[in-house]
Amino acid sequence: MKIFFLYITLSFSLFAFSQNEQLAQYYYDKGDFEKAKISYEELLASVPQNYQYFLRTIDCYQQLSQFDFAGKAIQQRFDKYKQGALLVELGYNFQLQKEDAKAKDYYDQALERIQKNPNEVYAISNSFEKKVLLEYALKSYQTAAQLVPNYNFNYQIGLLYGQLGNAEMMISTFLDEAFNSPQHSILIQSQLSRFMSNDGESNFNELLRKALILRVQKSQDLFWNRYLSWFYVQQREFSKAFIQEKAIYKRNSESLSNIINLAQLTIEDDDEETAKEILGFVLENTKDLELLIQANSYLMELKIKKATEKEYSGILAELDSLLKQYEISPFTLSLQLIQAHFVTFNLKKPEEGKTIIKKALDLQLNDYQVAQVKMELADILLFEEKFNQALLYYSQIQMDLKNDVVAHEASLKAAKTSYFKTDFEWALKQFKELKSANTQLIANDALEYFLLINDNTVADSTQTALAAFAKGDYLLYQNRNQEAIAQFQMILKKHKGEEIEAVTLLRLGKIYEKTADYNLALSQYQEIIDHHSDGIYIDEALYFSAEIYNKKLAMPDKAKPLYEKIIFSHEDSIYFVDARIKFRELRGDKNL
């Protein structure tokens, strides 16, 4: 019984202490430093050894300009505990009073402590960093590293150089550390990427490029070729990354997997010519069945994407030839699925597509392969307007591969199916959940449809225009582009000036882009820019227009101001980073 009461008493005490801590934090965050000071003084009296309570108490004194109280408290603690970091606190207290000479004296004393005991570097350098005394923090790490060569502070030193604006020393330190400690390479690349994307008007990217090229030239180690390839991928300069990957492969021909991965990135970035070159290289340099199938699958998808109806028979013959060459087996599943999709969506022969799928299901497939086949079957059933059957297969995938990316993709397709059949209430709930999906593409897609349904339901409770729009989207899904164009043009006539107008113009623009009617596409986007500049589709209209001028019409002078408009007026756009990179390229900021 006594133990029980002791337990209750301790639990109550801990709860009360926790509440006091939360109250102190509340006053501090609110800026009520007088009350926060009293609360932290009480907490510190209860736990005198707690350094964080002590620092907060000192901070409250300083915020209230009670520097004498702060100085005495710090000195008393230093006399008792002899912690070197307290010398930094004493110096900073004088710095706040504009007594810089005294402050410097204490900072120098803190550095001297490291010379006597290098183990104090952690606390002292941390204290300097918290006070944004970066030069002293840097000296702290450098002093300890000189005294104890086994200490490795290169990562921290590199970060400090970056914060101090010394890009060259930051790059040099980081690259040396990456080479000497490859296990830190990913962490360092993450930091370099952050500076590459946030370099403002600086020449960080150019400095990094030159540093990497210099190391490639001076060293025979393939490590630097890989790093330079990584750099070019970050810059979306895939052809230059490919040069490095070829150089690596010629000296170490163990695997083509990195080159295949590069091809995939290139395809995702719509750099089709480079993708074809990379895939051709793979086909010439491997006899590995898996790589051969993968490369041929990518090439066939590229051909189908750009094919006209006149080319369909040739593509079908090529698919048949590849499947005869490599045979029907689990290894060639990707080619079988491409064939099923092609005969359904391009040749409009869904029965033939389902026949291919059913044969594939008879193979000995793993769970992921079964999910791929079921996904394609569901897509074909959706093409046939068999909505409920399609939903059934999408649901099976979600159940079989819970929380997997493939399951999220099936969820997105199920939500679109509900949208196509105008079950907007259910679709909206599904899209709302998928907005927070781990995969960015799925999350972005879900957000787009969520906003589409939500905004147009608020604007028109009958959802008449939205139902017509969903029909247009379904025609697009079926690859019936001309009928989709007619549907969207009808919406523009019947619902001119309504909420649906801007997104309808956007859809038409994308269809015209797909059919290479670039001037018509630009005219749709211009309508959005001129008449819907305050809407949610303005950044897309600007970006898509810029891309047409830049990539399709070779008119960079017209693309540049559009990218610039996104940079300065639409910082929250998902196209912001791309627009900034391309704007700088057109402006000639870097010679990559």
Coordinates of C-alpha atoms in Angstrom, one line a residue:
M1 CA 0.0 0.0 0.0
K2 CA 2.9 2.4 0.9
I3 CA 4.4 1.7 -2.5
F4 CA 1.1 2.5 -4.2
F5 CA 0.8 5.8 -2.4
L6 CA 4.5 6.6 -3.2
Y7 CA 3.8 5.8 -6.9
I8 CA 0.7 8.1 -6.9
T9 CA 2.7 10.9 -5.2
L10 CA 5.6 10.6 -7.7
S11 CA 3.2 10.6 -10.6
F12 CA 1.5 13.7 -9.3
S13 CA 4.8 15.5 -8.8
L14 CA 6.0 14.7 -12.3
F15 CA 2.7 15.9 -13.8
A16 CA 2.9 19.1 -11.8
F17 CA 6.5 19.6 -12.9
S18 CA 5.6 19.0 -16.5
Q19 CA 2.8 21.6 -16.2
N20 CA 5.3 24.2 -14.8
E21 CA 7.7 23.6 -17.7
Q22 CA 4.9 24.0 -20.2
L23 CA 3.8 27.2 -18.5
A24 CA 7.3 28.6 -18.6
Q25 CA 7.6 27.7 -22.3
Y26 CA 4.3 29.4 -23.0
Y27 CA 5.3 32.7 -21.3
Y28 CA 8.7 32.5 -23.1
D29 CA 7.1 31.9 -26.6
K30 CA 4.6 34.7 -25.9
G31 CA 7.4 37.1 -25.1
D32 CA 6.3 37.7 -21.5
F33 CA 9.8 37.4 -20.2
E34 CA 9.0 38.6 -16.7
K35 CA 6.7 35.7 -16.0
A36 CA 8.9 33.3 -17.9
K37 CA 11.9 34.3 -15.7
I38 CA 10.0 33.6 -12.5
S39 CA 8.8 30.2 -13.9
Y40 CA 12.3 29.2 -15.0
E41 CA 13.9 30.4 -11.7
E42 CA 11.5 28.0 -9.9
L43 CA 12.3 25.2 -12.2
L44 CA 16.0 25.8 -11.9
A45 CA 15.7 25.8 -8.1
S46 CA 14.1 22.4 -8.3
V47 CA 16.7 21.0 -10.6
P48 CA 19.9 23.1 -10.2
Q49 CA 21.9 20.9 -12.5
N50 CA 19.6 21.4 -15.5
Y51 CA 21.6 23.4 -18.0
Q52 CA 18.7 24.2 -20.3
Y53 CA 16.7 25.7 -17.5
F54 CA 19.7 27.8 -16.6
L55 CA 20.2 29.1 -20.2
R56 CA 16.5 30.0 -20.4
T57 CA 16.7 31.9 -17.1
I58 CA 19.8 33.8 -18.4
D59 CA 18.0 34.5 -21.6
C60 CA 15.1 36.0 -19.7
Y61 CA 17.4 38.2 -17.7
Q62 CA 19.0 39.4 -20.9
Q63 CA 15.7 40.0 -22.7
L64 CA 14.8 42.2 -19.7
S65 CA 18.2 44.0 -19.9
Q66 CA 19.1 42.6 -16.4
F67 CA 22.7 42.0 -17.5
D68 CA 24.2 42.3 -14.0
F69 CA 21.9 39.5 -12.7
A70 CA 22.8 37.4 -15.8
G71 CA 26.6 38.0 -15.4
K72 CA 26.6 37.1 -11.7
A73 CA 24.5 34.0 -12.3
I74 CA 26.8 32.8 -15.1
Q75 CA 30.0 33.5 -13.0
Q76 CA 28.6 31.6 -10.0
R77 CA 27.8 28.6 -12.2
F78 CA 31.2 28.8 -13.8
D79 CA 32.9 28.9 -10.4
K80 CA 30.9 25.8 -9.4
Y81 CA 31.0 23.6 -12.5
K82 CA 34.0 25.0 -14.5
Q83 CA 32.2 24.4 -17.8
G84 CA 34.0 26.1 -20.8
A85 CA 30.8 26.9 -22.5
L86 CA 29.9 29.3 -19.7
L87 CA 32.9 31.5 -20.8
V88 CA 31.0 31.9 -24.1
E89 CA 27.9 32.9 -22.1
L90 CA 29.9 35.4 -20.1
G91 CA 31.3 36.9 -23.3
Y92 CA 27.9 37.1 -25.0
N93 CA 26.5 38.9 -21.9
F94 CA 29.1 41.6 -22.4
Q95 CA 28.5 41.6 -26.2
L96 CA 24.9 42.5 -25.5
Q97 CA 26.1 45.5 -23.5
K98 CA 28.3 46.6 -26.4
E99 CA 31.5 45.8 -24.4
D100 CA 33.1 44.0 -27.3
A101 CA 36.7 44.0 -25.9
K102 CA 35.5 42.1 -22.7
A103 CA 33.4 39.8 -24.9
K104 CA 36.4 38.9 -27.1
D105 CA 38.5 38.2 -24.0
Y106 CA 36.0 35.6 -22.8
Y107 CA 35.6 34.1 -26.2
D108 CA 39.4 33.7 -26.5
Q109 CA 39.5 32.1 -23.0
A110 CA 36.9 29.6 -24.3
L111 CA 39.2 28.7 -27.2
E112 CA 42.1 28.3 -24.8
R113 CA 40.0 25.8 -22.9
I114 CA 39.8 23.6 -26.0
Q115 CA 43.6 23.7 -26.3
K116 CA 43.9 22.4 -22.8
N117 CA 41.1 19.9 -23.1
P118 CA 39.9 19.2 -26.7
N119 CA 36.9 17.3 -25.4
E120 CA 35.3 20.6 -24.5
V121 CA 35.0 21.4 -28.2
Y122 CA 31.5 20.0 -28.4
A123 CA 29.9 22.2 -25.7
I124 CA 31.9 25.3 -26.6
S125 CA 31.4 25.2 -30.4
N126 CA 27.7 24.4 -29.8
S127 CA 27.4 27.5 -27.6
F128 CA 29.2 29.7 -30.2
E129 CA 26.8 28.4 -33.0
K130 CA 23.7 29.1 -30.9
K131 CA 24.9 32.7 -30.5
V132 CA 25.6 32.8 -34.2
L133 CA 29.3 33.4 -33.5
L134 CA 30.3 31.4 -36.5
E135 CA 33.9 32.4 -36.8
Y136 CA 34.5 31.3 -33.2
A137 CA 32.6 28.1 -33.8
L138 CA 34.8 27.4 -36.8
K139 CA 38.0 28.1 -34.8
S140 CA 36.7 25.8 -32.0
Y141 CA 36.4 22.8 -34.4
Q142 CA 39.7 23.6 -36.2
T143 CA 41.6 23.9 -32.9
A144 CA 40.4 20.5 -31.7
A145 CA 41.0 18.8 -35.0
Q146 CA 44.6 20.1 -35.0
L147 CA 45.2 18.8 -31.5
V148 CA 43.5 15.4 -32.0
P149 CA 43.8 14.2 -35.6
N150 CA 41.3 11.4 -34.9
Y151 CA 38.6 14.0 -34.4
N152 CA 36.6 14.6 -37.6
F153 CA 34.6 17.8 -37.8
N154 CA 34.7 18.3 -41.5
Y155 CA 30.9 18.1 -41.9
Q156 CA 30.4 20.8 -39.2
I157 CA 33.2 22.9 -40.6
G158 CA 31.8 22.6 -44.1
L159 CA 28.4 23.8 -42.9
L160 CA 30.0 26.7 -41.1
Y161 CA 31.9 27.8 -44.2
G162 CA 28.5 27.7 -46.0
Q163 CA 26.8 29.8 -43.4
L164 CA 29.7 32.3 -43.5
G165 CA 29.3 32.6 -47.3
N166 CA 32.7 31.0 -48.1
A167 CA 31.4 28.7 -50.8
E168 CA 34.8 27.6 -52.1
M169 CA 36.0 26.4 -48.7
M170 CA 32.6 24.8 -48.0
I171 CA 32.8 22.8 -51.3
S172 CA 36.4 21.8 -50.8
T173 CA 35.8 20.6 -47.2
F174 CA 32.6 18.7 -48.1
L175 CA 34.2 17.0 -51.1
D176 CA 37.2 16.0 -49.2
E177 CA 35.0 14.5 -46.4
A178 CA 32.8 12.7 -49.0
F179 CA 35.9 11.0 -50.5
N180 CA 37.5 10.1 -47.2
S181 CA 34.2 9.0 -45.6
P182 CA 31.9 7.6 -48.3
Q183 CA 29.3 6.7 -45.7
H184 CA 28.7 10.5 -45.3
S185 CA 28.4 11.1 -49.0
I186 CA 24.6 11.1 -49.1
L187 CA 24.3 13.5 -46.2
I188 CA 26.8 15.8 -47.9
Q189 CA 25.0 15.6 -51.2
S190 CA 21.8 16.6 -49.4
Q191 CA 23.6 19.8 -48.1
L192 CA 25.1 20.6 -51.5
S193 CA 21.7 20.2 -53.1
R194 CA 20.2 22.6 -50.6
F195 CA 22.8 25.3 -51.5
M196 CA 22.5 24.5 -55.2
S197 CA 18.7 25.2 -55.1
N198 CA 19.0 28.2 -52.8
D199 CA 22.0 30.0 -54.2
G200 CA 20.2 33.1 -55.2
E201 CA 22.4 35.2 -57.4
S202 CA 25.6 33.4 -56.3
N203 CA 27.8 31.2 -58.5
F204 CA 27.7 28.2 -56.2
N205 CA 26.7 25.7 -58.9
E206 CA 29.6 26.9 -61.1
L207 CA 32.1 26.6 -58.3
L208 CA 30.9 23.1 -57.5
R209 CA 31.1 22.1 -61.1
K210 CA 34.6 23.4 -61.5
A211 CA 35.7 21.7 -58.2
L212 CA 34.4 18.4 -59.4
I213 CA 35.9 18.6 -62.9
L214 CA 39.3 19.5 -61.3
R215 CA 39.1 16.4 -59.2
V216 CA 38.1 14.2 -62.2
Q217 CA 41.1 15.5 -64.1
K218 CA 43.6 15.1 -61.3
S219 CA 42.4 11.8 -59.9
Q220 CA 41.8 8.4 -61.6
D221 CA 39.3 7.5 -58.9
L222 CA 35.8 6.8 -60.4
F223 CA 34.4 8.3 -57.2
W224 CA 34.7 11.8 -58.8
N225 CA 33.1 10.7 -62.1
R226 CA 30.1 9.4 -60.1
Y227 CA 30.0 12.7 -58.1
L228 CA 30.1 14.8 -61.3
S229 CA 27.3 12.6 -62.8
W230 CA 25.3 13.2 -59.7
F231 CA 25.9 17.0 -60.1
Y232 CA 24.7 17.0 -63.7
V233 CA 21.6 15.0 -62.7
Q234 CA 20.7 17.7 -60.1
Q235 CA 21.1 20.2 -62.9
R236 CA 19.0 18.1 -65.3
E237 CA 21.9 18.0 -67.7
F238 CA 21.3 14.3 -68.5
S239 CA 23.5 14.2 -71.6
K240 CA 26.5 15.4 -69.6
A241 CA 25.7 12.9 -66.8
F242 CA 25.6 10.2 -69.5
I243 CA 29.2 11.1 -70.6
Q244 CA 30.3 10.5 -67.0
E245 CA 28.4 7.2 -66.7
K246 CA 29.9 6.0 -70.0
A247 CA 33.4 6.8 -68.7
I248 CA 32.7 4.9 -65.5
Y249 CA 31.3 1.9 -67.4
K250 CA 34.3 1.7 -69.8
R251 CA 36.6 1.4 -66.8
N252 CA 34.3 -0.7 -64.6
S253 CA 31.8 -2.7 -66.7
E254 CA 30.2 -4.6 -63.8
S255 CA 26.8 -3.0 -64.1
L256 CA 24.6 -0.9 -66.3
S257 CA 22.0 -0.3 -63.6
N258 CA 23.1 3.3 -63.0
I259 CA 22.8 4.0 -66.7
I260 CA 19.3 2.5 -66.8
N261 CA 18.3 4.6 -63.9
L262 CA 19.7 7.7 -65.7
A263 CA 17.5 6.8 -68.7
Q264 CA 14.4 6.6 -66.5
L265 CA 15.2 10.1 -65.1
T266 CA 15.7 11.4 -68.6
I267 CA 12.4 10.0 -69.7
E268 CA 10.6 11.6 -66.7
D269 CA 12.2 14.9 -67.7
D270 CA 10.9 14.6 -71.3
D271 CA 14.5 14.6 -72.7
E272 CA 13.6 11.9 -75.2
E273 CA 16.6 12.2 -77.5
T274 CA 19.1 11.7 -74.7
A275 CA 16.9 8.8 -73.3
K276 CA 17.0 7.0 -76.7
E277 CA 20.8 7.5 -76.8
I278 CA 21.2 6.0 -73.4
L279 CA 18.9 3.1 -74.0
G280 CA 20.7 2.4 -77.3
F281 CA 24.0 2.2 -75.4
V282 CA 22.5 -0.3 -73.0
L283 CA 21.2 -2.5 -75.8
E284 CA 24.7 -2.5 -77.4
N285 CA 26.6 -3.3 -74.2
T286 CA 24.6 -6.0 -72.4
K287 CA 23.4 -9.5 -72.8
D288 CA 21.6 -9.5 -69.5
L289 CA 17.9 -10.4 -70.2
E290 CA 16.4 -8.2 -67.5
L291 CA 18.3 -5.1 -68.8
L292 CA 17.4 -5.9 -72.4
I293 CA 13.7 -6.2 -71.6
Q294 CA 13.9 -3.0 -69.5
A295 CA 15.6 -1.0 -72.2
N296 CA 13.3 -2.2 -74.9
S297 CA 10.3 -1.5 -72.8
Y298 CA 11.4 2.1 -72.3
L299 CA 12.1 2.5 -76.0
M300 CA 8.7 1.1 -77.0
E301 CA 6.9 3.4 -74.6
L302 CA 8.8 6.4 -76.1
K303 CA 7.8 5.3 -79.6
I304 CA 4.1 4.8 -78.7
K305 CA 4.0 8.2 -76.9
K306 CA 4.9 10.1 -80.2
A307 CA 3.4 7.7 -82.7
T308 CA 0.8 8.7 -85.3
E309 CA -1.9 6.3 -86.5
K310 CA 0.1 5.5 -89.6
E311 CA 2.9 4.1 -87.3
Y312 CA 0.6 1.9 -85.2
S313 CA 1.0 -1.2 -87.4
G314 CA 4.8 -1.0 -87.3
I315 CA 4.8 -0.6 -83.5
L316 CA 2.5 -3.7 -83.1
A317 CA 4.8 -5.7 -85.4
E318 CA 7.8 -4.6 -83.3
L319 CA 6.1 -5.6 -80.1
D320 CA 5.2 -9.0 -81.5
S321 CA 8.8 -9.5 -82.7
L322 CA 10.3 -8.6 -79.3
L323 CA 7.9 -11.0 -77.5
K324 CA 8.8 -13.8 -80.0
Q325 CA 12.5 -13.1 -79.5
Y326 CA 12.4 -13.0 -75.7
E327 CA 9.3 -15.3 -75.3
I328 CA 6.3 -15.0 -73.0
S329 CA 7.5 -15.3 -69.4
P330 CA 7.6 -13.3 -66.2
F331 CA 10.8 -11.7 -67.5
T332 CA 8.9 -10.1 -70.4
L333 CA 5.9 -8.9 -68.4
S334 CA 6.6 -5.2 -69.0
L335 CA 6.5 -5.8 -72.8
Q336 CA 3.3 -7.8 -72.4
L337 CA 1.6 -5.0 -70.5
I338 CA 2.8 -2.4 -73.0
Q339 CA 1.3 -4.5 -75.8
A340 CA -2.0 -4.9 -73.9
H341 CA -2.2 -1.2 -73.3
F342 CA -1.3 -0.4 -76.9
V343 CA -4.0 -2.6 -78.5
T344 CA -6.6 -1.2 -76.1
F345 CA -5.9 2.5 -75.9
N346 CA -4.4 3.0 -79.4
L347 CA -5.9 0.3 -81.6
K348 CA -9.2 0.4 -79.6
K349 CA -9.3 -3.4 -79.2
P350 CA -9.9 -4.0 -75.5
E351 CA -10.9 -7.6 -75.9
E352 CA -7.5 -8.3 -77.4
G353 CA -5.9 -6.4 -74.5
K354 CA -7.8 -8.5 -72.0
T355 CA -6.7 -11.7 -73.7
I356 CA -3.0 -10.7 -73.3
I357 CA -3.6 -9.8 -69.7
K358 CA -5.4 -13.1 -68.9
K359 CA -2.4 -15.1 -70.4
A360 CA -0.1 -13.0 -68.2
L361 CA -2.0 -13.9 -65.1
D362 CA -1.4 -17.6 -65.9
L363 CA 2.4 -17.1 -65.4
Q364 CA 4.2 -17.7 -62.2
L365 CA 4.3 -14.1 -61.0
N366 CA 5.3 -12.5 -57.6
D367 CA 2.9 -10.2 -55.7
Y368 CA 4.1 -7.0 -57.4
Q369 CA 3.8 -8.5 -60.8
V370 CA 0.3 -9.7 -60.1
A371 CA -0.5 -6.2 -58.9
Q372 CA 0.9 -4.7 -62.2
V373 CA -1.2 -7.1 -64.3
K374 CA -4.4 -6.4 -62.3
M375 CA -3.7 -2.7 -62.6
E376 CA -3.6 -2.9 -66.4
L377 CA -6.7 -5.1 -66.4
A378 CA -8.5 -2.5 -64.3
D379 CA -7.4 0.2 -66.7
I380 CA -8.8 -1.7 -69.6
L381 CA -12.1 -2.3 -67.8
L382 CA -12.3 1.4 -67.1
F383 CA -11.6 2.1 -70.8
E384 CA -14.7 -0.1 -71.5
E385 CA -16.8 1.9 -69.1
K386 CA -17.0 -1.0 -66.7
F387 CA -16.5 1.2 -63.7
N388 CA -17.5 -1.2 -61.0
Q389 CA -15.3 -4.0 -62.3
A390 CA -12.4 -1.7 -62.5
L391 CA -13.0 -0.5 -59.0
L392 CA -13.0 -4.1 -57.8
Y393 CA -9.5 -4.7 -59.2
Y394 CA -8.1 -1.4 -57.9
S395 CA -9.4 -2.4 -54.4
Q396 CA -7.8 -5.8 -54.6
I397 CA -4.4 -4.1 -55.3
Q398 CA -4.9 -1.8 -52.3
M399 CA -5.7 -4.8 -50.1
D400 CA -2.8 -7.0 -51.4
L401 CA -0.1 -4.3 -51.1
K402 CA -1.3 -2.1 -48.2
N403 CA 0.7 1.2 -47.7
D404 CA 2.8 0.4 -50.8
V405 CA 3.4 3.0 -53.5
V406 CA 1.6 0.7 -55.9
A407 CA -1.4 0.6 -53.5
H408 CA -1.5 4.4 -53.5
E409 CA -1.4 4.5 -57.3
A410 CA -4.4 2.1 -57.3
S411 CA -6.2 4.3 -54.8
L412 CA -5.6 7.3 -57.1
K413 CA -7.0 5.4 -60.0
A414 CA -10.0 4.3 -58.0
A415 CA -10.7 7.9 -57.0
K416 CA -10.5 9.0 -60.7
T417 CA -12.9 6.2 -61.6
S418 CA -15.4 7.6 -59.1
Y419 CA -14.8 11.0 -60.6
F420 CA -15.3 9.7 -64.2
K421 CA -18.7 8.1 -63.2
T422 CA -19.6 11.5 -61.6
D423 CA -19.7 10.2 -58.0
F424 CA -18.1 13.4 -56.9
E425 CA -18.8 13.1 -53.2
W426 CA -17.0 9.8 -52.9
A427 CA -14.2 10.9 -55.2
L428 CA -13.6 14.1 -53.2
K429 CA -13.1 12.0 -50.0
Q430 CA -10.6 9.8 -51.7
F431 CA -8.6 12.7 -53.2
K432 CA -8.6 14.4 -49.8
E433 CA -6.9 11.4 -48.3
L434 CA -4.4 11.0 -51.1
K435 CA -3.3 14.7 -50.8
S436 CA -1.0 13.6 -48.1
A437 CA 0.4 10.6 -49.9
N438 CA 4.2 9.9 -49.5
T439 CA 4.7 9.9 -53.3
Q440 CA 4.8 13.5 -54.5
L441 CA 3.4 12.8 -58.0
I442 CA 0.3 11.1 -56.5
A443 CA -0.1 13.8 -53.9
N444 CA 0.0 16.6 -56.5
D445 CA -2.4 14.7 -58.8
A446 CA -4.8 14.1 -55.9
L447 CA -4.6 17.8 -54.9
E448 CA -5.4 18.9 -58.5
Y449 CA -8.6 16.8 -58.6
F450 CA -9.6 17.8 -55.0
L451 CA -9.4 21.5 -55.9
L452 CA -11.2 20.9 -59.2
I453 CA -14.2 19.1 -57.6
N454 CA -14.3 21.3 -54.5
D455 CA -14.1 24.7 -56.2
N456 CA -16.6 23.8 -58.9
T457 CA -19.0 22.3 -56.4
V458 CA -18.9 25.5 -54.4
A459 CA -19.4 27.6 -57.5
D460 CA -22.2 25.3 -58.9
S461 CA -24.1 23.1 -56.4
T462 CA -25.8 21.3 -59.3
Q463 CA -22.3 20.2 -60.6
T464 CA -23.5 20.5 -64.2
A465 CA -20.3 22.0 -65.6
L466 CA -18.2 19.6 -63.5
A467 CA -20.1 16.6 -64.9
A468 CA -19.4 17.8 -68.4
F469 CA -15.8 18.3 -67.6
A470 CA -15.4 14.8 -66.1
K471 CA -16.8 13.5 -69.4
G472 CA -14.1 15.4 -71.2
D473 CA -11.4 14.0 -68.9
Y474 CA -12.8 10.5 -69.5
L475 CA -12.6 10.9 -73.3
L476 CA -9.0 11.9 -72.7
Y477 CA -8.4 8.8 -70.7
Q478 CA -9.8 6.7 -73.6
N479 CA -7.3 8.5 -75.9
R480 CA -10.2 10.1 -77.9
N481 CA -8.5 13.4 -78.2
Q482 CA -10.7 15.0 -80.9
E483 CA -13.9 14.2 -79.1
A484 CA -12.4 15.5 -75.8
I485 CA -11.5 18.8 -77.6
A486 CA -15.2 19.1 -78.8
Q487 CA -16.4 18.4 -75.2
F488 CA -14.2 21.0 -73.6
Q489 CA -15.0 23.6 -76.3
M490 CA -18.7 23.0 -75.6
I491 CA -18.0 23.7 -71.9
L492 CA -16.3 27.0 -72.8
K493 CA -19.4 28.1 -74.8
K494 CA -22.0 27.0 -72.3
H495 CA -20.2 28.0 -69.1
K496 CA -18.3 31.1 -70.2
G497 CA -17.2 33.2 -67.2
E498 CA -17.9 30.4 -64.7
E499 CA -15.4 28.8 -62.3
I500 CA -14.8 25.9 -64.7
E501 CA -13.5 28.1 -67.5
A502 CA -9.8 28.4 -66.5
V503 CA -9.2 24.7 -65.9
T504 CA -11.0 23.9 -69.2
L505 CA -8.6 26.2 -71.1
L506 CA -5.8 24.5 -69.3
R507 CA -7.0 21.0 -70.4
L508 CA -7.4 22.2 -74.0
G509 CA -3.9 23.6 -73.9
K510 CA -2.5 20.3 -72.8
I511 CA -4.4 18.4 -75.5
Y512 CA -3.1 20.8 -78.2
E513 CA 0.4 20.3 -76.8
K514 CA 0.0 16.5 -77.1
T515 CA -1.1 16.9 -80.8
A516 CA 1.8 19.4 -81.4
D517 CA -0.6 22.3 -82.1
Y518 CA 1.6 24.6 -80.1
N519 CA 0.1 27.9 -81.3
L520 CA -3.3 26.7 -80.3
A521 CA -2.0 25.5 -76.9
L522 CA -0.4 28.9 -76.3
S523 CA -3.6 30.7 -77.1
Q524 CA -5.4 28.7 -74.4
Y525 CA -2.7 29.5 -71.8
Q526 CA -2.7 33.2 -72.8
E527 CA -6.5 33.3 -72.1
I528 CA -5.7 32.1 -68.5
I529 CA -2.9 34.7 -68.2
D530 CA -5.1 37.5 -69.5
H531 CA -8.4 36.7 -67.8
H532 CA -7.7 34.4 -64.8
S533 CA -4.4 35.8 -63.4
D534 CA -5.8 35.6 -59.8
G535 CA -6.8 32.0 -60.1
I536 CA -5.0 28.8 -59.1
Y537 CA -4.0 27.8 -62.7
I538 CA -2.0 30.9 -63.6
D539 CA 1.4 29.4 -62.6
E540 CA 0.7 26.4 -64.8
A541 CA -0.3 28.6 -67.7
L542 CA 2.9 30.6 -67.4
Y543 CA 5.1 27.5 -67.0
F544 CA 3.5 25.5 -69.9
S545 CA 3.8 28.5 -72.2
A546 CA 7.4 29.0 -71.2
E547 CA 8.2 25.3 -71.9
I548 CA 6.6 25.5 -75.4
Y549 CA 8.7 28.6 -76.3
N550 CA 11.8 27.1 -74.8
K551 CA 11.7 23.5 -75.9
K552 CA 9.3 23.3 -78.9
L553 CA 9.5 26.6 -80.7
A554 CA 13.1 27.5 -79.9
M555 CA 12.1 31.0 -78.8
P556 CA 14.0 31.5 -75.5
D557 CA 13.5 35.3 -75.5
K558 CA 9.7 34.7 -75.1
A559 CA 10.2 31.9 -72.6
K560 CA 12.5 33.9 -70.2
P561 CA 10.0 36.5 -69.0
L562 CA 7.4 33.8 -68.3
Y563 CA 9.9 31.8 -66.1
E564 CA 10.8 35.1 -64.4
K565 CA 7.1 35.8 -63.7
I566 CA 6.8 32.5 -61.8
I567 CA 10.0 33.2 -59.8
F568 CA 8.9 36.6 -58.6
S569 CA 5.1 36.2 -58.4
H570 CA 4.5 32.5 -57.7
E571 CA 7.0 31.3 -55.1
D572 CA 4.6 28.6 -53.8
S573 CA 4.3 27.0 -57.3
I574 CA 5.4 23.4 -57.8
Y575 CA 7.1 24.7 -60.9
F576 CA 9.1 27.4 -59.0
V577 CA 12.4 25.4 -58.8
D578 CA 12.3 24.3 -62.4
A579 CA 11.4 27.8 -63.6
R580 CA 14.4 29.3 -61.6
I581 CA 16.9 26.8 -63.1
K582 CA 15.7 27.4 -66.6
F583 CA 15.5 31.1 -66.3
R584 CA 19.1 31.2 -65.1
E585 CA 20.2 29.0 -68.0
L586 CA 18.5 31.3 -70.5
R587 CA 20.0 34.3 -68.8
G588 CA 23.4 32.7 -69.1
D589 CA 24.2 32.5 -65.3
K590 CA 26.3 29.4 -65.7
N591 CA 28.4 27.8 -68.3
L592 CA 27.4 24.1 -67.7

